[in-house]
């Protein structure tokens, strides 16, 4: 069914109001000049991954350096595109590059093309810049790993898939990048597959993400049925005229997809287990890039959620719940990476909540996404540096006083710590406080949750910082001589620390102007001044940080206390996310599977086999009649004739 036929059918059934359809689609301009080379964004890291995987061990020596060059090359291409955009009027900045016709079915076409606009270029720069720094960091972190070349190939593959996701010009191609990111994350999380925990974590991430992916596939199907198109202009420019029920379902399915990829409630359980992968993976996937894909999807699909208030409300609820879930879990974790993972879950919740606010919050969601990429990647790399100097120790109860022996790591990590708490003038202050203000302007409950989350964030991050870097040393016999990491590891940390300090100030105000032509922007309507909101937020931050510091600055037990509150027990068990999934989804699924197998074996197969057995038995009994003796046949014929004659006589009588 082509677009015209679909549109005619929708008009006849009342799905679309004819008066509300804009006959023109605001398509981006055709790429020319430097923009015609935007395909290099994908080609460079994809070529790096292919060469290292196909080349095998022959590329062991120079392969990692080549992968770094490909990632840095993609960043340079993205930076050139950004500079070219700066010189264009706002309306002329979106450009589209048609590569070839990918899917052609009847009159339906899904092109393979790339789109760059103000929103996608922000993601391109973040992915390639932070990704390149993590590539460089990995040179030191994975120095002695025998499969280092393969690790760098997977990093390149991930960067390529993520870039395809954010530069695709239609939802179907976005779905390809979406699945590519899932594949790369599976390979990276399970990179140390000889560890059972890593293999299990990779499978868990893969399965949980597939649940969300089903939502995205259903959303794309609904788009095609409703609009006859899966391109961004074809869907988003006509969504205002679609039936609200349809748009609500599309929005809910997109939210389900975002929940899977961004580890939001109720699909958040995979993120903490994913820390089994190498620490650079945690920084790349779970801080700066992959988990932000859900935020990108919602913001890119903003017109859908604007036309579906129910779906938008669901986004706010999911973001608020996950914000609190992650914060509470982070308060009880002694594993430094899992504490940071809980923090990631919570901070992505802030972004999802902001995206659910509509045009008031779209810009701030992306703003916080960028600053979070700086300070969270910085802290994950800092955690990796601590592990590197402490013989891969993860338990913060075995750290303490590391500020004296790991000075650079301490300083850089402290910048990220202050940034995530929202202490001025660090990056998080500018982005997170804007989300809190926007939330209060739309819904005071959402605002209260966001404000409370700021206080809890200060508590668990100060707890992590204090247990790791202050107090007395609690090192084990294996870690008597912790040491600072090499320059190839701390230089990327220093760059990210610098951006954690100044990134928010540099982007404040400018990012609203930059993104508004794509995302739209509305001023927040507050009943109190911004200074009052900032003061309240800062007061809660100071309170949370003070409580944590006073509690953990002295002697910390080497073994976690067992006599604790029910909330602490729940937080240590990830708020029973796994138990919930097992009881609500896994066990009923197993029961359903066993029931279907039983029905198939005893019902369908039993019926077929029973009929076959009946005919077999009948034929076997009939074969016994056939003896092969002529006298027996003659006797049978005589007996039959006698019976016939007797029957005739009886009838005549």
XYZ file of C-alpha atoms in Angstrom:
653
model
C 0.000 0.000 0.000
C 1.562 3.321 -1.013
C 1.364 6.600 0.821
C -1.581 7.927 -1.193
C -3.639 4.795 -0.644
C -2.842 4.742 3.062
C -3.702 8.397 3.417
C -6.992 7.982 1.554
C -7.937 5.035 3.760
C -7.057 6.957 6.913
C -9.182 9.908 5.797
C -12.136 7.651 5.100
C -11.923 5.985 8.501
C -11.427 9.232 10.356
C -7.869 8.461 11.532
C -6.636 11.737 10.098
C -8.383 15.058 9.833
C -7.937 16.384 6.311
C -7.991 19.964 7.458
C -4.953 19.440 9.644
C -2.622 17.922 7.068
C 0.244 20.007 5.868
C 0.654 19.120 2.206
C 4.325 19.968 2.273
C 6.992 18.060 4.111
C 9.819 20.118 5.542
C 12.675 17.975 4.298
C 16.303 18.898 5.034
C 18.412 20.356 2.253
C 20.430 18.015 0.025
C 23.990 17.699 1.281
C 26.643 19.429 -0.793
C 30.209 20.581 -0.385
C 31.797 19.339 2.817
C 28.489 17.793 3.933
C 28.634 15.330 1.042
C 31.448 13.590 2.930
C 29.437 12.952 6.065
C 29.388 9.255 5.141
C 32.960 9.187 6.470
C 31.460 9.426 9.980
C 30.271 5.845 9.572
C 32.880 4.564 7.155
C 35.959 5.288 9.271
C 35.095 3.386 12.488
C 33.310 0.665 10.512
C 36.414 0.165 8.365
C 38.562 0.038 11.488
C 36.376 -2.667 13.030
C 36.295 -4.719 9.822
C 40.056 -4.512 9.281
C 40.933 -5.566 12.819
C 38.448 -8.450 12.838
C 39.285 -9.743 9.352
C 43.016 -9.096 9.660
C 43.207 -11.217 12.782
C 46.442 -11.569 14.743
C 48.420 -9.906 11.947
C 47.028 -6.598 13.197
C 47.827 -7.169 16.880
C 50.730 -4.710 17.036
C 49.255 -1.747 15.190
C 45.532 -2.548 15.295
C 44.702 -0.614 18.507
C 46.452 2.494 17.192
C 44.578 2.187 13.895
C 41.277 1.938 15.779
C 42.148 5.110 17.692
C 42.973 6.867 14.412
C 39.619 5.853 12.923
C 37.703 7.127 15.952
C 39.663 10.389 16.019
C 39.133 10.716 12.263
C 35.376 10.453 12.779
C 35.605 13.199 15.419
C 37.529 15.459 13.020
C 34.882 14.913 10.318
C 32.142 15.707 12.857
C 33.974 18.854 13.994
C 34.268 20.045 10.375
C 30.541 19.466 9.867
C 29.795 21.433 13.034
C 31.948 24.366 11.937
C 30.213 24.366 8.556
C 26.841 24.434 10.327
C 27.872 27.438 12.400
C 28.241 29.486 9.225
C 24.709 28.704 8.010
C 21.339 30.218 8.995
C 19.347 28.073 11.431
C 16.837 26.970 8.777
C 19.596 25.852 6.388
C 21.554 23.755 8.865
C 19.678 20.438 8.500
C 21.147 18.515 5.557
C 20.398 15.088 4.130
C 22.755 12.777 2.257
C 21.094 10.106 0.120
C 23.440 7.144 -0.263
C 21.197 4.644 -2.066
C 17.663 3.250 -2.156
C 17.713 0.598 0.488
C 14.199 -0.905 0.719
C 11.872 -0.673 -2.281
C 8.549 -2.506 -1.932
C 5.937 -1.294 -4.401
C 5.682 2.433 -3.938
C 7.188 2.298 -0.460
C 10.827 3.307 -0.168
C 13.124 3.383 2.813
C 16.334 5.092 1.746
C 19.743 4.566 3.201
C 20.572 8.119 4.009
C 22.118 10.328 6.662
C 20.707 13.453 8.250
C 22.674 16.059 10.139
C 20.954 18.788 12.073
C 21.547 20.640 15.308
C 20.395 17.684 17.398
C 22.316 14.914 15.644
C 25.574 16.887 15.441
C 25.557 17.263 19.239
C 25.439 13.480 19.564
C 28.044 13.011 16.835
C 30.519 15.251 18.642
C 29.833 13.663 22.028
C 30.111 10.083 20.733
C 33.295 10.629 18.742
C 35.035 12.904 21.256
C 34.356 10.873 24.398
C 34.709 7.661 22.394
C 38.158 8.701 21.143
C 39.309 9.561 24.679
C 38.138 6.157 25.874
C 39.980 4.507 22.987
C 43.198 6.239 24.120
C 42.559 5.355 27.775
C 42.099 1.706 26.771
C 45.682 1.569 25.498
C 46.841 1.648 29.096
C 43.947 -0.206 30.709
C 44.011 -3.148 28.258
C 47.781 -3.115 27.791
C 48.358 -6.685 28.918
C 45.155 -8.246 27.594
C 45.908 -10.898 24.935
C 42.730 -10.005 23.013
C 43.386 -6.257 23.010
C 43.070 -6.020 19.219
C 39.615 -7.576 19.270
C 38.554 -5.196 22.065
C 39.464 -2.165 19.980
C 37.614 -3.629 17.004
C 34.469 -3.899 19.121
C 34.943 -0.304 20.302
C 35.097 0.867 16.683
C 32.034 -1.213 15.839
C 30.119 0.332 18.719
C 31.040 3.883 17.692
C 29.958 3.166 14.099
C 26.605 1.703 15.207
C 25.936 4.607 17.563
C 26.742 7.128 14.827
C 24.369 5.337 12.455
C 21.652 5.541 15.106
C 21.911 9.313 15.535
C 22.494 10.218 11.873
C 19.859 7.966 10.247
C 17.239 9.917 8.299
C 14.428 7.441 8.960
C 13.184 5.178 11.730
C 13.949 1.941 9.878
C 17.616 2.826 9.441
C 17.685 4.082 13.035
C 16.493 0.601 14.005
C 19.519 -0.929 12.258
C 21.846 1.292 14.295
C 19.782 0.499 17.382
C 20.364 -3.239 16.914
C 23.998 -2.669 16.005
C 24.527 -0.915 19.316
C 22.875 -3.865 21.071
C 25.201 -6.316 19.316
C 28.325 -4.291 20.101
C 27.313 -3.906 23.754
C 26.791 -7.675 23.989
C 30.284 -8.290 22.644
C 31.880 -5.692 24.928
C 30.051 -6.616 28.144
C 30.899 -10.268 27.591
C 34.438 -9.554 26.385
C 35.929 -11.518 29.282
C 33.614 -14.408 28.520
C 35.820 -16.887 30.370
C 34.252 -15.341 33.485
C 30.819 -16.831 33.982
C 29.533 -13.596 35.503
C 30.533 -11.641 32.370
C 28.895 -14.146 30.025
C 25.687 -14.118 32.083
C 25.673 -10.304 32.222
C 26.079 -10.061 28.442
C 23.190 -12.463 27.846
C 21.033 -10.599 30.349
C 21.716 -7.252 28.675
C 20.971 -8.773 25.282
C 17.659 -10.348 26.335
C 16.362 -7.333 28.279
C 17.248 -5.006 25.416
C 15.367 -7.241 22.997
C 12.191 -6.528 24.984
C 12.653 -2.839 24.316
C 13.553 -3.491 20.682
C 10.194 -5.166 20.144
C 8.614 -1.872 21.201
C 10.602 0.056 18.587
C 9.696 -2.435 15.843
C 5.977 -2.200 16.704
C 6.212 1.608 16.705
C 7.755 1.550 13.217
C 4.984 -0.769 11.982
C 2.335 1.574 13.366
C 4.053 4.517 11.672
C 3.955 2.752 8.327
C 0.303 1.774 8.672
C -0.729 5.262 9.798
C 1.454 7.515 7.662
C 2.696 5.257 4.870
C 6.207 6.410 5.643
C 8.990 5.825 8.153
C 11.058 8.921 7.361
C 11.284 11.629 10.005
C 9.526 14.293 7.897
C 6.901 11.830 6.662
C 5.969 10.855 10.226
C 6.645 13.911 12.373
C 5.214 16.535 10.022
C 1.873 14.712 9.851
C 1.547 13.385 13.377
C -0.671 16.254 14.528
C -3.432 15.031 12.259
C -3.358 11.381 13.324
C -5.786 9.743 15.663
C -4.692 10.342 19.254
C -5.079 6.673 20.186
C -2.659 5.735 17.433
C -0.114 8.354 18.423
C -0.422 7.281 22.066
C 0.414 3.692 21.179
C 3.317 4.796 19.008
C 4.597 6.941 21.867
C 4.272 4.122 24.410
C 6.137 1.711 22.146
C 8.911 4.259 21.648
C 9.047 4.666 25.432
C 9.371 0.888 25.829
C 12.315 0.965 23.426
C 13.904 3.794 25.390
C 13.409 1.901 28.666
C 15.373 -1.049 27.317
C 18.312 0.835 25.827
C 18.549 3.498 28.557
C 17.994 1.084 31.475
C 14.816 2.722 32.705
C 12.092 1.180 34.849
C 10.985 -1.587 34.420
C 13.859 -2.710 32.153
C 16.691 -1.363 34.299
C 17.960 -4.638 35.747
C 20.682 -5.266 33.124
C 22.725 -2.128 33.773
C 24.271 -3.085 37.118
C 25.254 -6.543 35.863
C 26.829 -4.957 32.783
C 29.636 -3.656 35.004
C 31.245 -7.076 34.483
C 32.711 -5.730 31.265
C 36.063 -3.877 31.174
C 35.878 -0.413 32.744
C 36.360 1.470 29.440
C 33.200 -0.318 28.274
C 31.353 1.016 31.289
C 32.536 4.535 30.487
C 31.656 4.323 26.802
C 28.403 2.390 26.857
C 26.940 3.141 30.239
C 27.952 6.779 30.709
C 28.295 8.710 27.500
C 26.651 6.922 24.606
C 24.472 3.802 24.578
C 22.253 4.605 27.549
C 21.569 8.023 26.045
C 20.057 6.477 22.901
C 16.633 6.332 24.543
C 16.802 10.052 25.330
C 17.696 10.774 21.704
C 14.781 8.656 20.468
C 12.240 10.484 22.635
C 13.560 13.961 21.832
C 13.799 13.167 18.105
C 10.200 11.920 18.237
C 9.052 14.965 20.206
C 6.037 15.789 17.971
C 4.640 12.297 18.650
C 4.740 12.818 22.405
C 3.450 16.374 22.050
C 0.385 14.939 20.294
C -0.059 12.166 22.888
C -0.380 13.586 26.436
C -0.832 10.117 27.935
C 2.444 8.881 26.469
C 4.214 12.038 27.618
C 2.896 11.538 31.167
C 4.153 7.952 31.057
C 7.618 9.273 30.135
C 7.609 11.578 33.174
C 6.516 8.738 35.481
C 9.171 6.356 34.163
C 11.878 8.999 34.496
C 10.833 9.925 38.051
C 10.708 6.295 39.228
C 14.064 5.421 37.684
C 15.615 8.599 39.073
C 14.762 7.486 42.589
C 15.497 3.791 41.970
C 19.021 4.478 40.774
C 19.733 6.930 43.588
C 18.547 4.540 46.309
C 20.516 1.624 44.827
C 23.640 3.781 44.621
C 23.422 4.480 48.365
C 23.927 0.818 49.300
C 26.534 -0.447 46.809
C 30.094 -1.124 47.965
C 31.267 -2.057 44.461
C 32.588 1.218 43.015
C 31.461 0.452 39.459
C 27.981 -0.650 40.524
C 27.594 2.487 42.634
C 28.425 4.525 39.526
C 26.017 2.368 37.497
C 23.207 3.208 39.915
C 24.176 6.840 39.466
C 23.966 6.467 35.682
C 20.499 4.957 35.989
C 19.416 7.898 38.128
C 20.926 10.583 35.886
C 19.363 9.083 32.761
C 16.104 9.195 34.729
C 16.599 12.969 35.015
C 16.977 13.181 31.231
C 13.928 11.008 30.538
C 11.886 13.077 32.993
C 13.002 16.264 31.233
C 12.137 14.795 27.828
C 8.664 13.979 29.146
C 8.070 17.653 29.973
C 7.822 18.499 26.265
C 9.309 21.622 24.654
C 9.997 22.970 28.133
C 12.442 20.151 28.820
C 13.760 18.774 25.496
C 16.716 21.152 25.415
C 17.596 20.581 29.055
C 17.457 16.803 28.595
C 20.112 17.085 25.883
C 22.051 19.647 27.921
C 22.278 17.284 30.884
C 23.060 14.411 28.542
C 26.156 16.252 27.288
C 27.411 17.342 30.704
C 26.695 13.861 32.082
C 28.803 12.418 29.291
C 31.706 14.536 30.526
C 31.585 13.968 34.273
C 30.319 10.400 34.289
C 32.877 9.194 31.728
C 35.455 11.000 33.836
C 34.370 9.145 36.982
C 34.189 5.748 35.298
C 37.715 6.223 33.961
C 38.710 7.349 37.453
C 37.199 4.162 38.878
C 39.190 2.193 36.313
C 42.334 4.027 37.381
C 41.637 3.102 41.012
C 41.098 -0.529 40.034
C 44.283 -0.464 37.954
C 46.286 0.800 40.924
C 44.589 -1.534 43.414
C 45.054 -4.849 41.600
C 41.478 -4.869 40.221
C 39.912 -4.384 43.649
C 36.276 -3.153 43.445
C 35.161 -3.064 47.073
C 35.260 0.513 48.366
C 35.534 -0.840 51.904
C 39.058 -1.931 50.911
C 40.107 1.508 49.671
C 40.579 4.660 51.762
C 43.278 7.377 51.736
C 43.951 6.955 48.002
C 44.185 10.744 47.634
C 47.752 10.478 48.993
C 49.040 7.980 46.413
C 46.776 8.661 43.406
C 46.767 12.435 43.340
C 45.816 12.943 39.699
C 42.998 10.401 39.900
C 41.795 12.077 43.089
C 41.711 15.549 41.531
C 40.045 14.473 38.289
C 37.498 12.278 40.060
C 36.703 15.098 42.485
C 35.801 17.329 39.542
C 33.277 14.741 38.369
C 31.979 14.316 41.931
C 31.295 18.032 42.326
C 29.780 18.193 38.831
C 27.266 15.399 39.343
C 26.143 16.915 42.647
C 25.412 20.199 40.895
C 27.810 22.363 42.876
C 28.373 25.700 41.122
C 30.207 26.417 38.888
C 30.666 22.769 37.856
C 28.855 21.376 34.794
C 26.004 19.572 36.517
C 24.858 22.764 38.247
C 23.804 24.344 34.962
C 22.052 21.333 33.448
C 20.459 19.486 36.381
C 19.102 22.602 38.050
C 17.423 23.558 34.775
C 15.642 20.189 34.752
C 14.476 20.702 38.341
C 13.141 24.160 37.482
C 11.393 22.897 34.342
C 9.838 20.024 36.288
C 8.445 22.381 38.934
C 7.055 24.581 36.158
C 5.074 21.666 34.664
C 4.246 19.417 37.630
C 5.194 20.063 41.241
C 5.295 16.319 42.041
C 7.870 15.720 39.313
C 9.770 18.762 40.550
C 9.762 17.493 44.131
C 11.090 14.102 43.009
C 13.842 15.750 40.974
C 14.777 17.997 43.904
C 14.842 15.095 46.370
C 16.948 13.128 43.901
C 19.557 15.895 43.988
C 19.938 15.472 47.749
C 20.210 11.670 47.519
C 22.724 12.019 44.674
C 24.915 14.167 46.888
C 24.722 11.514 49.625
C 25.722 8.441 47.608
C 28.363 10.231 45.539
C 29.960 11.729 48.652
C 29.820 8.277 50.239
C 31.695 6.869 47.237
C 34.236 9.698 47.207
C 34.835 9.547 50.953
C 35.201 5.764 51.171
C 37.615 5.736 48.236
C 39.890 8.717 48.757
C 39.684 9.856 52.408
C 39.991 8.349 55.871
C 42.421 5.594 56.785
C 43.852 3.111 54.321
C 42.034 -0.238 54.323
C 44.162 -1.940 51.700
C 44.499 -5.704 51.610
C 47.800 -7.580 51.448
C 47.541 -7.679 47.665
C 47.260 -3.898 47.471
C 50.009 -2.617 49.758
C 51.456 -0.411 47.043
C 48.676 1.332 45.086
C 50.026 3.609 42.391
C 48.970 6.280 39.949
C 48.051 5.258 36.416
C 50.199 6.003 33.394
C 49.839 9.199 31.384
C 47.947 7.472 28.578
C 45.199 6.843 31.150
C 45.191 10.048 33.198
C 45.390 12.500 30.255
C 41.869 11.533 28.994
C 40.701 11.776 32.608
C 42.190 15.273 32.882
C 40.468 16.434 29.688
C 37.112 15.128 30.870
C 37.707 16.662 34.314
C 38.310 20.056 32.695
C 35.046 19.729 30.768
C 33.319 18.650 33.987
C 34.313 22.026 35.378
C 33.678 24.402 32.465
C 31.376 22.389 30.166
C 28.149 23.583 31.741
C 29.204 27.236 31.759
C 30.286 27.042 28.121
C 26.995 25.506 26.948
C 24.544 27.391 29.199
C 22.292 29.607 27.111
C 23.975 28.694 23.833
C 22.585 25.161 23.688
C 18.993 26.431 23.940
C 19.538 28.672 20.926
C 21.293 25.894 19.034
C 18.686 23.148 19.573
C 15.479 25.199 19.565
C 14.943 25.085 15.737
C 14.839 21.262 15.938
C 13.417 20.464 19.366
C 11.422 23.588 20.056
C 11.792 25.522 23.285
C 9.452 27.107 25.809
C 10.418 29.167 28.823
C 9.762 27.611 32.207
C 6.926 29.248 34.143
C 7.896 29.245 37.820
C 5.946 30.642 40.749
C 9.220 31.426 42.519
C 12.478 32.862 41.256
C 15.252 30.710 39.842
C 17.520 31.825 42.666
C 15.145 30.324 45.223
C 15.102 27.000 43.338
C 18.882 26.992 43.024
C 19.257 27.769 46.721
C 16.880 24.944 47.699
C 18.718 22.491 45.467
C 22.124 23.547 46.767
C 20.902 23.304 50.375
C 19.785 19.696 49.837
C 23.080 18.905 48.123
C 25.071 20.295 51.043
C 22.877 18.395 53.512
C 23.250 15.067 51.687
C 27.000 15.487 51.224
C 27.510 16.471 54.874
C 25.607 13.461 56.206
C 27.588 11.076 53.999
C 30.943 12.634 54.864
C 30.317 12.559 58.600
C 29.145 8.955 58.422
C 31.997 7.541 56.330
C 35.015 9.753 57.047
C 36.083 7.636 60.023
C 36.485 3.882 60.372
C 34.592 1.953 57.722
C 33.918 -1.747 58.489
C 35.712 -4.081 56.095
C 32.537 -6.183 55.929
C 29.187 -4.581 55.238
C 26.921 -4.602 58.314
C 24.149 -7.180 58.161
C 21.780 -5.659 60.711
C 20.435 -2.871 58.525
C 17.086 -1.436 57.539
C 14.736 -3.137 55.100
C 15.355 -0.339 52.584
C 19.116 -0.954 52.703
C 18.591 -4.679 52.160
C 16.324 -3.907 49.217
C 18.875 -1.487 47.765
C 21.656 -4.071 48.077
C 19.415 -6.406 46.083
C 18.786 -3.766 43.386
C 15.308 -3.087 44.796
C 14.433 -6.668 43.852
C 14.385 -5.874 40.144
C 15.671 -9.343 39.244
C 13.300 -11.046 41.669
C 10.386 -9.118 40.189
C 11.366 -10.064 36.641
C 11.780 -13.707 37.631
C 8.415 -13.945 39.367
C 6.350 -11.820 36.969
C 7.956 -12.638 33.634
C 10.422 -15.545 33.780
C 8.457 -18.132 35.777
C 5.093 -17.491 34.050
C 7.013 -17.627 30.774
C 8.556 -20.951 31.729
C 5.129 -22.281 32.767
C 3.607 -21.103 29.501
C 6.451 -22.678 27.521
C 6.112 -26.004 29.328
C 2.322 -25.915 28.825
C 2.731 -25.296 25.115
C 5.287 -28.098 24.853
C 2.928 -30.461 26.706
C 0.011 -29.437 24.475
C 2.147 -29.903 21.400
C 3.413 -33.314 22.480
C 0.191 -34.702 23.924
C -2.354 -32.720 21.952
C -1.240 -32.022 18.395
C 1.421 -34.705 18.110
C -0.743 -37.063 20.197
C -3.709 -36.647 17.833
C -1.609 -37.210 14.726
C 0.259 -40.140 16.212
C -2.980 -41.590 17.635
C -4.666 -41.592 14.225
C -1.614 -43.215 12.689
C -1.510 -45.843 15.441
C -5.257 -46.588 14.997
C -4.887 -47.181 11.286
C -1.751 -49.220 11.908
C -3.543 -51.405 14.457
C -6.576 -51.840 12.194
C -4.434 -52.789 9.228
C -2.482 -55.233 11.396
C -5.673 -56.980 12.469
C -6.964 -57.074 8.914
C -3.707 -58.667 7.782
C -4.403 -61.626 10.083
C -7.420 -62.508 7.988
C -5.184 -62.989 4.947
C -3.732 -66.510 5.581
C -2.861 -67.444 1.997
C -4.791 -70.776 2.098
C -7.397 -71.208 -0.682
C -9.493 -73.657 1.394
C -9.850 -71.034 4.125
C -10.978 -68.448 1.566
C -13.479 -70.972 0.076
C -14.856 -71.746 3.543
C -15.212 -68.031 4.248
C -17.044 -67.550 0.949
C -19.329 -70.480 1.729
C -20.045 -69.092 5.188
C -20.810 -65.690 3.711
C -23.136 -67.239 1.095
C -24.973 -69.173 3.809
C -25.461 -65.996 5.776
C -26.824 -64.159 2.723
C -29.273 -66.968 1.917
C -30.383 -67.080 5.545
C -30.955 -63.367 5.525
C -33.061 -63.566 2.367
C -35.179 -66.359 3.804
C -35.760 -64.363 6.967
C -36.782 -61.332 4.962
C -39.300 -63.325 2.904
C -40.825 -64.830 6.016
